[in-house]
mmCIF file of C-alpha atoms and ligand atoms in Angstrom:
data_model
loop_
_atom_site.group_PDB
_atom_site.id
_atom_site.type_symbol
_atom_site.label_atom_id
_atom_site.label_comp_id
_atom_site.label_asym_id
_atom_site.label_seq_id
_atom_site.Cartn_x
_atom_site.Cartn_y
_atom_site.Cartn_z
ATOM 1 C CA UNK N 1 20.708 186.734 44.328
ATOM 2 C CA UNK N 2 18.735 187.459 47.855
ATOM 3 C CA UNK N 3 15.425 185.787 47.156
ATOM 4 C CA UNK N 4 16.940 183.171 46.143
ATOM 5 C CA UNK N 5 18.606 182.485 49.558
ATOM 6 C CA UNK N 6 15.256 183.699 51.211
ATOM 7 C CA UNK N 7 13.532 180.649 49.179
ATOM 8 C CA UNK N 8 15.902 178.746 50.393
ATOM 9 C CA UNK N 9 15.443 179.443 54.210
ATOM 10 C CA UNK N 10 12.180 178.788 53.158
ATOM 11 C CA UNK N 11 12.903 175.306 52.468
ATOM 12 C CA UNK N 12 14.789 174.460 54.925
ATOM 13 C CA UNK N 13 12.029 175.535 57.805
ATOM 14 C CA UNK N 14 9.604 173.046 56.004
ATOM 15 C CA UNK N 15 11.625 170.428 55.906
ATOM 16 C CA UNK N 16 12.555 171.516 59.568
ATOM 17 C CA UNK N 17 8.630 170.535 60.499
ATOM 18 C CA UNK N 18 7.510 167.934 58.257
ATOM 19 C CA UNK N 19 10.887 165.985 59.728
ATOM 20 C CA UNK N 20 9.362 167.488 62.955
ATOM 21 C CA UNK N 21 6.204 166.098 63.146
ATOM 22 C CA UNK N 22 5.025 163.939 64.674
ATOM 23 C CA UNK N 23 4.225 160.160 62.151
ATOM 24 C CA UNK N 24 1.054 160.326 61.126
ATOM 25 C CA UNK N 25 -1.732 158.514 63.397
ATOM 26 C CA UNK N 26 -3.952 157.069 61.057
ATOM 27 C CA UNK N 27 -6.913 154.237 60.344
ATOM 28 C CA UNK N 28 -7.673 151.408 59.060
ATOM 29 C CA UNK N 29 -9.429 153.096 56.013
ATOM 30 C CA UNK N 30 -6.599 155.645 56.112
ATOM 31 C CA UNK N 31 -3.722 153.205 55.955
ATOM 32 C CA UNK N 32 -5.649 151.471 52.619
ATOM 33 C CA UNK N 33 -5.779 154.398 50.783
ATOM 34 C CA UNK N 34 -1.979 155.463 51.666
ATOM 35 C CA UNK N 35 -0.990 152.502 50.887
ATOM 36 C CA UNK N 36 -3.046 151.404 47.501
ATOM 37 C CA UNK N 37 -1.931 155.444 45.797
ATOM 38 C CA UNK N 38 1.774 154.929 47.186
ATOM 39 C CA UNK N 39 1.884 152.092 44.668
ATOM 40 C CA UNK N 40 2.694 151.806 41.302
ATOM 41 C CA UNK N 41 0.469 150.829 38.291
ATOM 42 C CA UNK N 42 0.400 152.113 35.157
ATOM 43 C CA UNK N 43 -2.284 150.742 31.822
ATOM 44 C CA UNK N 44 -1.052 147.185 31.376
ATOM 45 C CA UNK N 45 1.312 147.636 34.891
ATOM 46 C CA UNK N 46 -1.241 147.354 37.766
ATOM 47 C CA UNK N 47 0.057 143.673 39.451
ATOM 48 C CA UNK N 48 1.254 146.129 42.673
ATOM 49 C CA UNK N 49 -2.174 147.652 42.709
ATOM 50 C CA UNK N 50 -3.288 143.590 41.973
ATOM 51 C CA UNK N 51 -1.553 142.438 45.259
ATOM 52 C CA UNK N 52 -3.223 144.808 47.118
ATOM 53 C CA UNK N 53 -6.441 144.203 45.717
ATOM 54 C CA UNK N 54 -6.043 140.428 46.117
ATOM 55 C CA UNK N 55 -5.019 140.463 49.286
ATOM 56 C CA UNK N 56 -8.711 142.094 50.461
ATOM 57 C CA UNK N 57 -10.723 140.246 49.347
ATOM 58 C CA UNK N 58 -9.080 136.959 49.717
ATOM 59 C CA UNK N 59 -8.676 138.536 53.919
ATOM 60 C CA UNK N 60 -12.666 137.757 53.325
ATOM 61 C CA UNK N 61 -12.672 135.447 52.044
ATOM 62 C CA UNK N 62 -14.096 136.134 48.236
ATOM 63 C CA UNK N 63 -13.582 133.757 45.258
ATOM 64 C CA UNK N 64 -11.356 135.540 42.884
ATOM 65 C CA UNK N 65 -11.823 134.738 39.546
ATOM 66 C CA UNK N 66 -9.350 136.960 36.184
ATOM 67 C CA UNK N 67 -9.966 138.175 32.519
ATOM 68 C CA UNK N 68 -8.029 138.203 30.095
ATOM 69 C CA UNK N 69 -6.014 140.873 30.777
ATOM 70 C CA UNK N 70 -5.768 140.616 34.434
ATOM 71 C CA UNK N 71 -8.526 142.930 35.374
ATOM 72 C CA UNK N 72 -9.534 140.702 39.112
ATOM 73 C CA UNK N 73 -13.528 139.497 39.677
ATOM 74 C CA UNK N 74 -13.670 138.459 43.361
ATOM 75 C CA UNK N 75 -18.391 137.454 44.589
ATOM 76 C CA UNK N 76 -19.069 136.613 48.082
ATOM 77 C CA UNK N 77 -18.935 135.999 50.692
ATOM 78 C CA UNK N 78 -22.283 138.255 51.820
ATOM 79 C CA UNK N 79 -23.395 137.076 48.552
ATOM 80 C CA UNK N 80 -26.894 136.185 47.891
ATOM 81 C CA UNK N 81 -28.263 135.112 44.491
ATOM 82 C CA UNK N 82 -30.241 137.836 43.559
ATOM 83 C CA UNK N 83 -29.746 139.768 40.749
ATOM 84 C CA UNK N 84 -26.338 139.985 39.751
ATOM 85 C CA UNK N 85 -24.945 143.648 40.059
ATOM 86 C CA UNK N 86 -20.933 145.066 38.723
ATOM 87 C CA UNK N 87 -19.232 147.109 40.896
ATOM 88 C CA UNK N 88 -16.332 149.226 39.894
ATOM 89 C CA UNK N 89 -13.021 150.805 39.966
ATOM 90 C CA UNK N 90 -10.118 150.943 37.987
ATOM 91 C CA UNK N 91 -7.013 149.728 39.316
ATOM 92 C CA UNK N 92 -4.274 151.667 36.910
ATOM 93 C CA UNK N 93 -3.282 155.542 37.189
ATOM 94 C CA UNK N 94 -2.083 157.634 34.897
ATOM 95 C CA UNK N 95 2.072 157.377 34.192
ATOM 96 C CA UNK N 96 4.313 156.523 31.799
ATOM 97 C CA UNK N 97 6.448 154.262 29.349
ATOM 98 C CA UNK N 98 10.269 153.723 28.894
ATOM 99 C CA UNK N 99 10.514 154.339 24.847
ATOM 100 C CA UNK N 100 14.520 154.599 24.295
ATOM 101 C CA UNK N 101 17.320 155.176 26.198
ATOM 102 C CA UNK N 102 20.206 157.320 24.739
ATOM 103 C CA UNK N 103 23.712 157.605 24.582
ATOM 104 C CA UNK N 104 24.012 159.825 27.557
ATOM 105 C CA UNK N 105 21.791 157.888 29.800
ATOM 106 C CA UNK N 106 18.729 160.533 29.386
ATOM 107 C CA UNK N 107 15.654 158.189 28.219
ATOM 108 C CA UNK N 108 12.891 159.493 26.598
ATOM 109 C CA UNK N 109 9.135 158.305 26.687
ATOM 110 C CA UNK N 110 5.528 158.110 25.990
ATOM 111 C CA UNK N 111 3.025 158.771 28.539
ATOM 112 C CA UNK N 112 0.121 155.980 29.455
ATOM 113 C CA UNK N 113 -3.483 158.299 29.628
ATOM 114 C CA UNK N 114 -3.717 162.030 29.137
ATOM 115 C CA UNK N 115 -1.176 164.367 30.525
ATOM 116 C CA UNK N 116 -1.228 167.842 30.309
ATOM 117 C CA UNK N 117 2.195 168.841 29.477
ATOM 118 C CA UNK N 118 3.583 171.314 31.823
ATOM 119 C CA UNK N 119 3.114 168.304 34.399
ATOM 120 C CA UNK N 120 5.639 166.335 32.724
ATOM 121 C CA UNK N 121 8.325 168.143 33.446
ATOM 122 C CA UNK N 122 9.896 168.798 37.868
ATOM 123 C CA UNK N 123 8.832 166.088 39.080
ATOM 124 C CA UNK N 124 9.874 162.464 40.599
ATOM 125 C CA UNK N 125 8.980 159.354 39.416
ATOM 126 C CA UNK N 126 9.531 156.194 40.332
ATOM 127 C CA UNK N 127 10.617 153.109 36.909
ATOM 128 C CA UNK N 128 9.870 150.169 37.438
ATOM 129 C CA UNK N 129 12.050 147.699 35.356
ATOM 130 C CA UNK N 130 14.199 144.013 35.988
ATOM 131 C CA UNK N 131 15.801 144.740 39.320
ATOM 132 C CA UNK N 132 13.164 146.691 41.065
ATOM 133 C CA UNK N 133 11.937 150.589 41.637
ATOM 134 C CA UNK N 134 14.574 152.898 40.471
ATOM 135 C CA UNK N 135 13.681 156.467 40.811
ATOM 136 C CA UNK N 136 13.891 159.438 38.641
ATOM 137 C CA UNK N 137 14.166 162.880 37.156
ATOM 138 C CA UNK N 138 11.771 164.750 34.782
ATOM 139 C CA UNK N 139 14.335 167.437 34.258
ATOM 140 C CA UNK N 140 13.256 170.722 34.153
ATOM 141 C CA UNK N 141 15.658 172.978 32.022
ATOM 142 C CA UNK N 142 17.163 175.796 34.733
ATOM 143 C CA UNK N 143 15.667 179.545 34.133
ATOM 144 C CA UNK N 144 19.154 180.775 34.066
ATOM 145 C CA UNK N 145 20.047 178.915 30.560
ATOM 146 C CA UNK N 146 16.141 179.713 29.133
ATOM 147 C CA UNK N 147 16.233 182.398 26.305
ATOM 148 C CA UNK N 148 13.022 184.535 27.478
ATOM 149 C CA UNK N 149 10.810 184.052 24.518
ATOM 150 C CA UNK N 150 10.950 180.838 26.051
ATOM 151 C CA UNK N 151 10.418 180.845 29.440
ATOM 152 C CA UNK N 152 6.300 180.730 29.829
ATOM 153 C CA UNK N 153 5.989 177.714 27.009
ATOM 154 C CA UNK N 154 4.617 174.825 27.582
ATOM 155 C CA UNK N 155 7.498 171.344 26.582
ATOM 156 C CA UNK N 156 6.910 170.110 23.105
ATOM 157 C CA UNK N 157 7.124 166.044 25.109
ATOM 158 C CA UNK N 158 10.135 165.228 23.134
ATOM 159 C CA UNK N 159 11.444 167.854 24.620
ATOM 160 C CA UNK N 160 11.318 166.564 28.395
ATOM 161 C CA UNK N 161 13.221 163.540 29.816
ATOM 162 C CA UNK N 162 13.987 161.112 32.301
ATOM 163 C CA UNK N 163 17.535 161.631 34.413
ATOM 164 C CA UNK N 164 18.144 158.253 36.906
ATOM 165 C CA UNK N 165 21.819 159.932 37.148
ATOM 166 C CA UNK N 166 23.529 157.416 34.797
ATOM 167 C CA UNK N 167 26.160 158.602 32.446
ATOM 168 C CA UNK N 168 25.609 156.024 29.813
ATOM 169 C CA UNK N 169 22.776 153.557 28.297
ATOM 170 C CA UNK N 170 25.224 150.841 29.404
ATOM 171 C CA UNK N 171 24.352 152.245 32.955
ATOM 172 C CA UNK N 172 20.911 152.385 32.522
ATOM 173 C CA UNK N 173 20.529 149.486 31.151
ATOM 174 C CA UNK N 174 22.669 147.791 34.506
ATOM 175 C CA UNK N 175 19.930 149.354 36.791
ATOM 176 C CA UNK N 176 17.406 146.835 35.028
ATOM 177 C CA UNK N 177 15.990 149.296 32.706
ATOM 178 C CA UNK N 178 14.163 148.431 29.099
ATOM 179 C CA UNK N 179 11.966 149.757 26.122
ATOM 180 C CA UNK N 180 8.026 148.780 27.496
ATOM 181 C CA UNK N 181 8.956 149.295 31.167
ATOM 182 C CA UNK N 182 6.270 151.618 32.914
ATOM 183 C CA UNK N 183 7.679 154.462 34.629
ATOM 184 C CA UNK N 184 4.801 155.960 37.824
ATOM 185 C CA UNK N 185 4.645 159.056 39.513
ATOM 186 C CA UNK N 186 5.558 159.344 43.357
ATOM 187 C CA UNK N 187 4.559 161.050 45.249
ATOM 188 C CA UNK N 188 3.466 159.736 48.284
ATOM 189 C CA UNK N 189 0.590 160.454 50.817
ATOM 190 C CA UNK N 190 0.107 163.193 52.838
ATOM 191 C CA UNK N 191 -3.004 163.990 56.112
ATOM 192 C CA UNK N 192 -3.672 167.320 55.227
ATOM 193 C CA UNK N 193 -6.154 170.378 57.319
ATOM 194 C CA UNK N 194 -9.939 169.582 57.006
ATOM 195 C CA UNK N 195 -10.166 166.005 56.562
ATOM 196 C CA UNK N 196 -8.155 166.562 52.966
ATOM 197 C CA UNK N 197 -5.534 163.943 51.972
ATOM 198 C CA UNK N 198 -2.953 164.542 48.942
ATOM 199 C CA UNK N 199 -1.611 161.985 47.454
ATOM 200 C CA UNK N 200 -0.958 160.229 43.338
ATOM 201 C CA UNK N 201 -3.444 158.164 41.863
ATOM 202 C CA UNK N 202 -6.739 158.732 43.487
ATOM 203 C CA UNK N 203 -8.354 158.082 39.865
ATOM 204 C CA UNK N 204 -8.530 155.432 40.458
ATOM 205 C CA UNK N 205 -7.710 154.434 43.750
ATOM 206 C CA UNK N 206 -9.872 156.497 45.597
ATOM 207 C CA UNK N 207 -13.018 154.012 44.409
ATOM 208 C CA UNK N 208 -10.633 150.873 44.700
ATOM 209 C CA UNK N 209 -10.130 151.650 48.081
ATOM 210 C CA UNK N 210 -14.405 152.699 48.465
ATOM 211 C CA UNK N 211 -15.000 149.257 46.116
ATOM 212 C CA UNK N 212 -12.929 147.335 48.998
ATOM 213 C CA UNK N 213 -14.462 149.268 52.606
ATOM 214 C CA UNK N 214 -18.247 148.038 50.913
ATOM 215 C CA UNK N 215 -17.170 144.880 50.538
ATOM 216 C CA UNK N 216 -15.668 145.101 54.245
ATOM 217 C CA UNK N 217 -18.460 145.693 55.500
ATOM 218 C CA UNK N 218 -20.834 143.621 53.319
ATOM 219 C CA UNK N 219 -18.242 140.579 54.205
ATOM 220 C CA UNK N 220 -18.268 141.010 58.187
ATOM 221 C CA UNK N 221 -21.944 140.330 58.494
ATOM 222 C CA UNK N 222 -23.203 144.171 59.619
ATOM 223 C CA UNK N 223 -25.230 144.233 56.600
ATOM 224 C CA UNK N 224 -27.760 142.341 54.238
ATOM 225 C CA UNK N 225 -27.934 142.057 50.254
ATOM 226 C CA UNK N 226 -30.518 139.938 47.925
ATOM 227 C CA UNK N 227 -28.197 140.558 45.530
ATOM 228 C CA UNK N 228 -25.061 138.917 43.976
ATOM 229 C CA UNK N 229 -22.982 140.939 44.085
ATOM 230 C CA UNK N 230 -19.770 140.648 41.676
ATOM 231 C CA UNK N 231 -16.824 143.470 42.014
ATOM 232 C CA UNK N 232 -14.922 143.816 39.675
ATOM 233 C CA UNK N 233 -11.313 145.497 39.505
ATOM 234 C CA UNK N 234 -9.881 146.564 35.695
ATOM 235 C CA UNK N 235 -6.660 147.297 34.137
ATOM 236 C CA UNK N 236 -5.702 149.193 30.875
ATOM 237 C CA UNK N 237 -8.446 152.028 31.698
ATOM 238 C CA UNK N 238 -7.591 155.281 31.206
ATOM 239 C CA UNK N 239 -6.224 153.912 27.866
ATOM 240 C CA UNK N 240 -9.320 152.987 26.485
ATOM 241 C CA UNK N 241 -11.556 151.053 28.565
ATOM 242 C CA UNK N 242 -9.816 147.781 28.057
ATOM 243 C CA UNK N 243 -10.558 145.508 31.553
ATOM 244 C CA UNK N 244 -13.661 146.568 31.820
ATOM 245 C CA UNK N 245 -14.930 145.759 27.981
ATOM 246 C CA UNK N 246 -13.143 142.468 28.758
ATOM 247 C CA UNK N 247 -14.088 141.992 32.466
ATOM 248 C CA UNK N 248 -18.117 142.436 32.473
ATOM 249 C CA UNK N 249 -18.006 138.866 30.058
ATOM 250 C CA UNK N 250 -17.708 137.213 33.665
ATOM 251 C CA UNK N 251 -19.638 139.679 36.189
ATOM 252 C CA UNK N 252 -22.007 140.050 33.655
ATOM 253 C CA UNK N 253 -23.639 142.335 34.539
ATOM 254 C CA UNK N 254 -27.676 142.674 36.293
ATOM 255 C CA UNK N 255 -26.777 146.600 36.621
ATOM 256 C CA UNK N 256 -23.307 148.108 37.024
ATOM 257 C CA UNK N 257 -22.382 151.367 39.515
ATOM 258 C CA UNK N 258 -18.886 152.361 38.244
ATOM 259 C CA UNK N 259 -16.779 154.074 41.034
ATOM 260 C CA UNK N 260 -14.537 156.518 40.547
ATOM 261 C CA UNK N 261 -12.431 160.199 41.260
ATOM 262 C CA UNK N 262 -14.496 162.516 39.871
ATOM 263 C CA UNK N 263 -13.400 166.495 38.836
ATOM 264 C CA UNK N 264 -13.951 168.881 41.669
ATOM 265 C CA UNK N 265 -14.013 172.236 40.320
ATOM 266 C CA UNK N 266 -13.438 173.397 43.434
ATOM 267 C CA UNK N 267 -10.588 176.209 43.138
ATOM 268 C CA UNK N 268 -9.294 179.663 41.836
ATOM 269 C CA UNK N 269 -9.029 178.725 37.614
ATOM 270 C CA UNK N 270 -12.037 176.293 37.862
ATOM 271 C CA UNK N 271 -15.437 176.861 35.845
ATOM 272 C CA UNK N 272 -18.809 175.483 36.752
ATOM 273 C CA UNK N 273 -19.388 175.313 32.878
ATOM 274 C CA UNK N 274 -16.075 172.658 33.544
ATOM 275 C CA UNK N 275 -17.386 170.432 36.145
ATOM 276 C CA UNK N 276 -19.506 171.240 38.931
ATOM 277 C CA UNK N 277 -18.459 168.785 41.904
ATOM 278 C CA UNK N 278 -16.667 170.684 45.283
ATOM 279 C CA UNK N 279 -15.033 168.533 48.592
ATOM 280 C CA UNK N 280 -16.464 168.069 51.301
ATOM 281 C CA UNK N 281 -19.902 168.076 48.796
ATOM 282 C CA UNK N 282 -20.404 164.195 49.702
ATOM 283 C CA UNK N 283 -20.466 161.368 46.325
ATOM 284 C CA UNK N 284 -20.559 162.713 43.055
ATOM 285 C CA UNK N 285 -22.762 160.933 39.948
ATOM 286 C CA UNK N 286 -21.803 161.397 36.797
ATOM 287 C CA UNK N 287 -25.017 163.047 34.880
ATOM 288 C CA UNK N 288 -23.562 163.625 31.129
ATOM 289 C CA UNK N 289 -19.502 162.578 30.427
ATOM 290 C CA UNK N 290 -17.872 161.361 27.337
ATOM 291 C CA UNK N 291 -18.858 157.932 27.933
ATOM 292 C CA UNK N 292 -22.834 157.991 28.627
ATOM 293 C CA UNK N 293 -25.369 158.721 29.908
ATOM 294 C CA UNK N 294 -26.412 157.405 32.947
ATOM 295 C CA UNK N 295 -29.964 154.931 33.422
ATOM 296 C CA UNK N 296 -32.683 158.485 34.176
ATOM 297 C CA UNK N 297 -34.560 155.011 37.361
ATOM 298 C CA UNK N 298 -31.174 154.083 38.181
ATOM 299 C CA UNK N 299 -29.297 157.558 38.527
ATOM 300 C CA UNK N 300 -33.231 158.722 40.279
ATOM 301 C CA UNK N 301 -33.041 155.363 42.823
ATOM 302 C CA UNK N 302 -29.456 156.237 43.615
ATOM 303 C CA UNK N 303 -30.937 160.236 44.549
ATOM 304 C CA UNK N 304 -33.621 158.690 46.043
ATOM 305 C CA UNK N 305 -31.821 156.053 48.775
ATOM 306 C CA UNK N 306 -29.181 158.949 49.120
ATOM 307 C CA UNK N 307 -31.932 161.515 50.369
ATOM 308 C CA UNK N 308 -33.553 158.358 52.686
ATOM 309 C CA UNK N 309 -30.625 158.716 54.410
ATOM 310 C CA UNK N 310 -28.942 161.878 54.417
ATOM 311 C CA UNK N 311 -26.371 161.100 52.682
ATOM 312 C CA UNK N 312 -25.319 164.445 50.444
ATOM 313 C CA UNK N 313 -25.193 163.432 47.295
ATOM 314 C CA UNK N 314 -24.061 165.449 43.669
ATOM 315 C CA UNK N 315 -24.663 165.550 39.978
ATOM 316 C CA UNK N 316 -21.904 166.724 37.791
ATOM 317 C CA UNK N 317 -22.758 167.461 33.162
ATOM 318 C CA UNK N 318 -19.310 167.652 32.640
ATOM 319 C CA UNK N 319 -17.347 166.243 29.441
ATOM 320 C CA UNK N 320 -13.833 165.606 28.022
ATOM 321 C CA UNK N 321 -13.728 162.375 31.035
ATOM 322 C CA UNK N 322 -14.679 158.397 29.761
ATOM 323 C CA UNK N 323 -15.061 155.777 32.607
ATOM 324 C CA UNK N 324 -15.959 152.099 32.717
ATOM 325 C CA UNK N 325 -19.388 152.364 33.765
ATOM 326 C CA UNK N 326 -19.588 152.755 30.060
ATOM 327 C CA UNK N 327 -19.279 148.984 29.211
ATOM 328 C CA UNK N 328 -21.313 147.652 31.796
ATOM 329 C CA UNK N 329 -23.713 150.164 29.981
ATOM 330 C CA UNK N 330 -23.573 148.773 26.275
ATOM 331 C CA UNK N 331 -22.715 144.865 27.268
ATOM 332 C CA UNK N 332 -25.295 142.461 25.825
ATOM 333 C CA UNK N 333 -28.772 143.895 25.126
ATOM 334 C CA UNK N 334 -27.706 147.163 27.735
ATOM 335 C CA UNK N 335 -27.191 147.038 31.340
ATOM 336 C CA UNK N 336 -28.571 150.268 33.533
ATOM 337 C CA UNK N 337 -25.456 152.188 34.487
ATOM 338 C CA UNK N 338 -24.239 154.505 36.920
ATOM 339 C CA UNK N 339 -20.914 156.316 38.212
ATOM 340 C CA UNK N 340 -20.466 157.540 41.744
ATOM 341 C CA UNK N 341 -17.333 159.258 42.053
ATOM 342 C CA UNK N 342 -15.838 160.438 45.441
ATOM 343 C CA UNK N 343 -14.776 164.467 44.577
ATOM 344 C CA UNK N 344 -11.369 164.662 43.797
ATOM 345 C CA UNK N 345 -9.068 168.227 42.802
ATOM 346 C CA UNK N 346 -6.066 167.750 40.286
ATOM 347 C CA UNK N 347 -6.553 164.270 39.051
ATOM 348 C CA UNK N 348 -3.666 163.053 36.376
ATOM 349 C CA UNK N 349 -1.353 164.739 38.095
ATOM 350 C CA UNK N 350 1.457 164.517 40.195
ATOM 351 C CA UNK N 351 -0.653 164.924 43.106
ATOM 352 C CA UNK N 352 -4.673 165.326 43.609
ATOM 353 C CA UNK N 353 -6.194 166.383 46.377
ATOM 354 C CA UNK N 354 -10.298 164.446 48.269
ATOM 355 C CA UNK N 355 -11.480 164.513 51.530
ATOM 356 C CA UNK N 356 -12.724 161.864 53.640
ATOM 357 C CA UNK N 357 -15.472 162.856 54.601
ATOM 358 C CA UNK N 358 -16.801 162.002 50.957
ATOM 359 C CA UNK N 359 -15.276 159.531 50.743
ATOM 360 C CA UNK N 360 -17.442 158.017 54.007
ATOM 361 C CA UNK N 361 -20.354 159.402 52.442
ATOM 362 C CA UNK N 362 -19.661 157.140 49.374
ATOM 363 C CA UNK N 363 -18.910 153.802 51.491
ATOM 364 C CA UNK N 364 -22.643 154.493 52.652
ATOM 365 C CA UNK N 365 -24.178 155.216 49.592
ATOM 366 C CA UNK N 366 -23.072 152.038 47.772
ATOM 367 C CA UNK N 367 -23.757 150.009 50.679
ATOM 368 C CA UNK N 368 -27.376 151.725 51.203
ATOM 369 C CA UNK N 369 -28.260 151.488 47.248
ATOM 370 C CA UNK N 370 -26.656 147.595 47.810
ATOM 371 C CA UNK N 371 -28.866 146.624 50.861
ATOM 372 C CA UNK N 372 -31.928 148.218 48.568
ATOM 373 C CA UNK N 373 -31.884 146.786 45.095
ATOM 374 C CA UNK N 374 -33.428 143.158 44.951
ATOM 375 C CA UNK N 375 -35.265 141.655 42.262
ATOM 376 C CA UNK N 376 -38.243 142.999 41.663
ATOM 377 C CA UNK N 377 -36.462 146.665 41.847
ATOM 378 C CA UNK N 378 -33.845 145.401 39.570
ATOM 379 C CA UNK N 379 -36.609 144.095 36.128
ATOM 380 C CA UNK N 380 -38.136 147.856 37.617
ATOM 381 C CA UNK N 381 -34.586 150.037 36.840
ATOM 382 C CA UNK N 382 -34.129 148.383 33.498
ATOM 383 C CA UNK N 383 -38.290 148.608 31.881
ATOM 384 C CA UNK N 384 -39.794 151.271 29.510
HETATM 385 CO CO1 CO X 1 -10.283 156.495 36.125
#
């Protein structure tokens, strides 16, 4: 009881401090990161993210195409007639799907993408129904009624539910919620100390933002590239690289660069045996993941460019992570491909953390590579 009231006082203090803090003073890049991460876009339901991506590319005067699944393929301006370089990131994020509504108004769901079971209860979510977004809570059975033997258990999916405040299935229906509707985490973008940002959905909105920033800088004419750069924002990556599989035929790349949220393993309990990236260490490159091994010449090219430019670049060898670069690698008869990352803590959860300097360095590195690639370089990297 005493412990509870102490907790309440702390909570009230936190609420007061947050309420008193000045509005976040964000530059254009941070505002883009905020808008992208706050948008709801589980696999197959990327609409709100696609709107932002298309708006940004149209602002740059790019030509927009779509594949049959809803991936966005953008080219030019500032794009030359050289080799076709596919730069890709995915718009979807891990989420849920409404499975069925119980007569008492509680909602059962299935997961879209890889979630730890312990990350599902006790969170806020947004159900995107036909009448607009509805806040939902994945209720946590209170400790007061949980038998001692069950207090440390991870609950199976079948025991977790969403509560939208309804008292019946009819009320849920009246809110515009139906089976098959997407559910996204709710966790607003927040600035932290040391240039760190907390938000949901870094995987892979951070990759989308790297791509948009690089495209903006190139199209504004500061940078000349001899390549035909094809910017691709894919769908349904989290459920099997599906948008990359289809959009690669439109991009028709000679070489591919995938941009992803990396796996920072720089917090208590994470070990280098699992992943080796850390926040503040610069962008990362997957040297091995569960979907591909990068082309070794392209890998070395990235590290050489990074060294010339004084940009830190971390290698990461891990498994249990697949990414869109693999679909480029296996396109047609095979293409050189790499996966570049912005190190991210706690991905596939309600709140991940990135560091702004890693993001900026990732944009710098991508631009440095895109300006150095040309016909003969791509031919050299593609040969054996
Ligand atoms: Co991803």
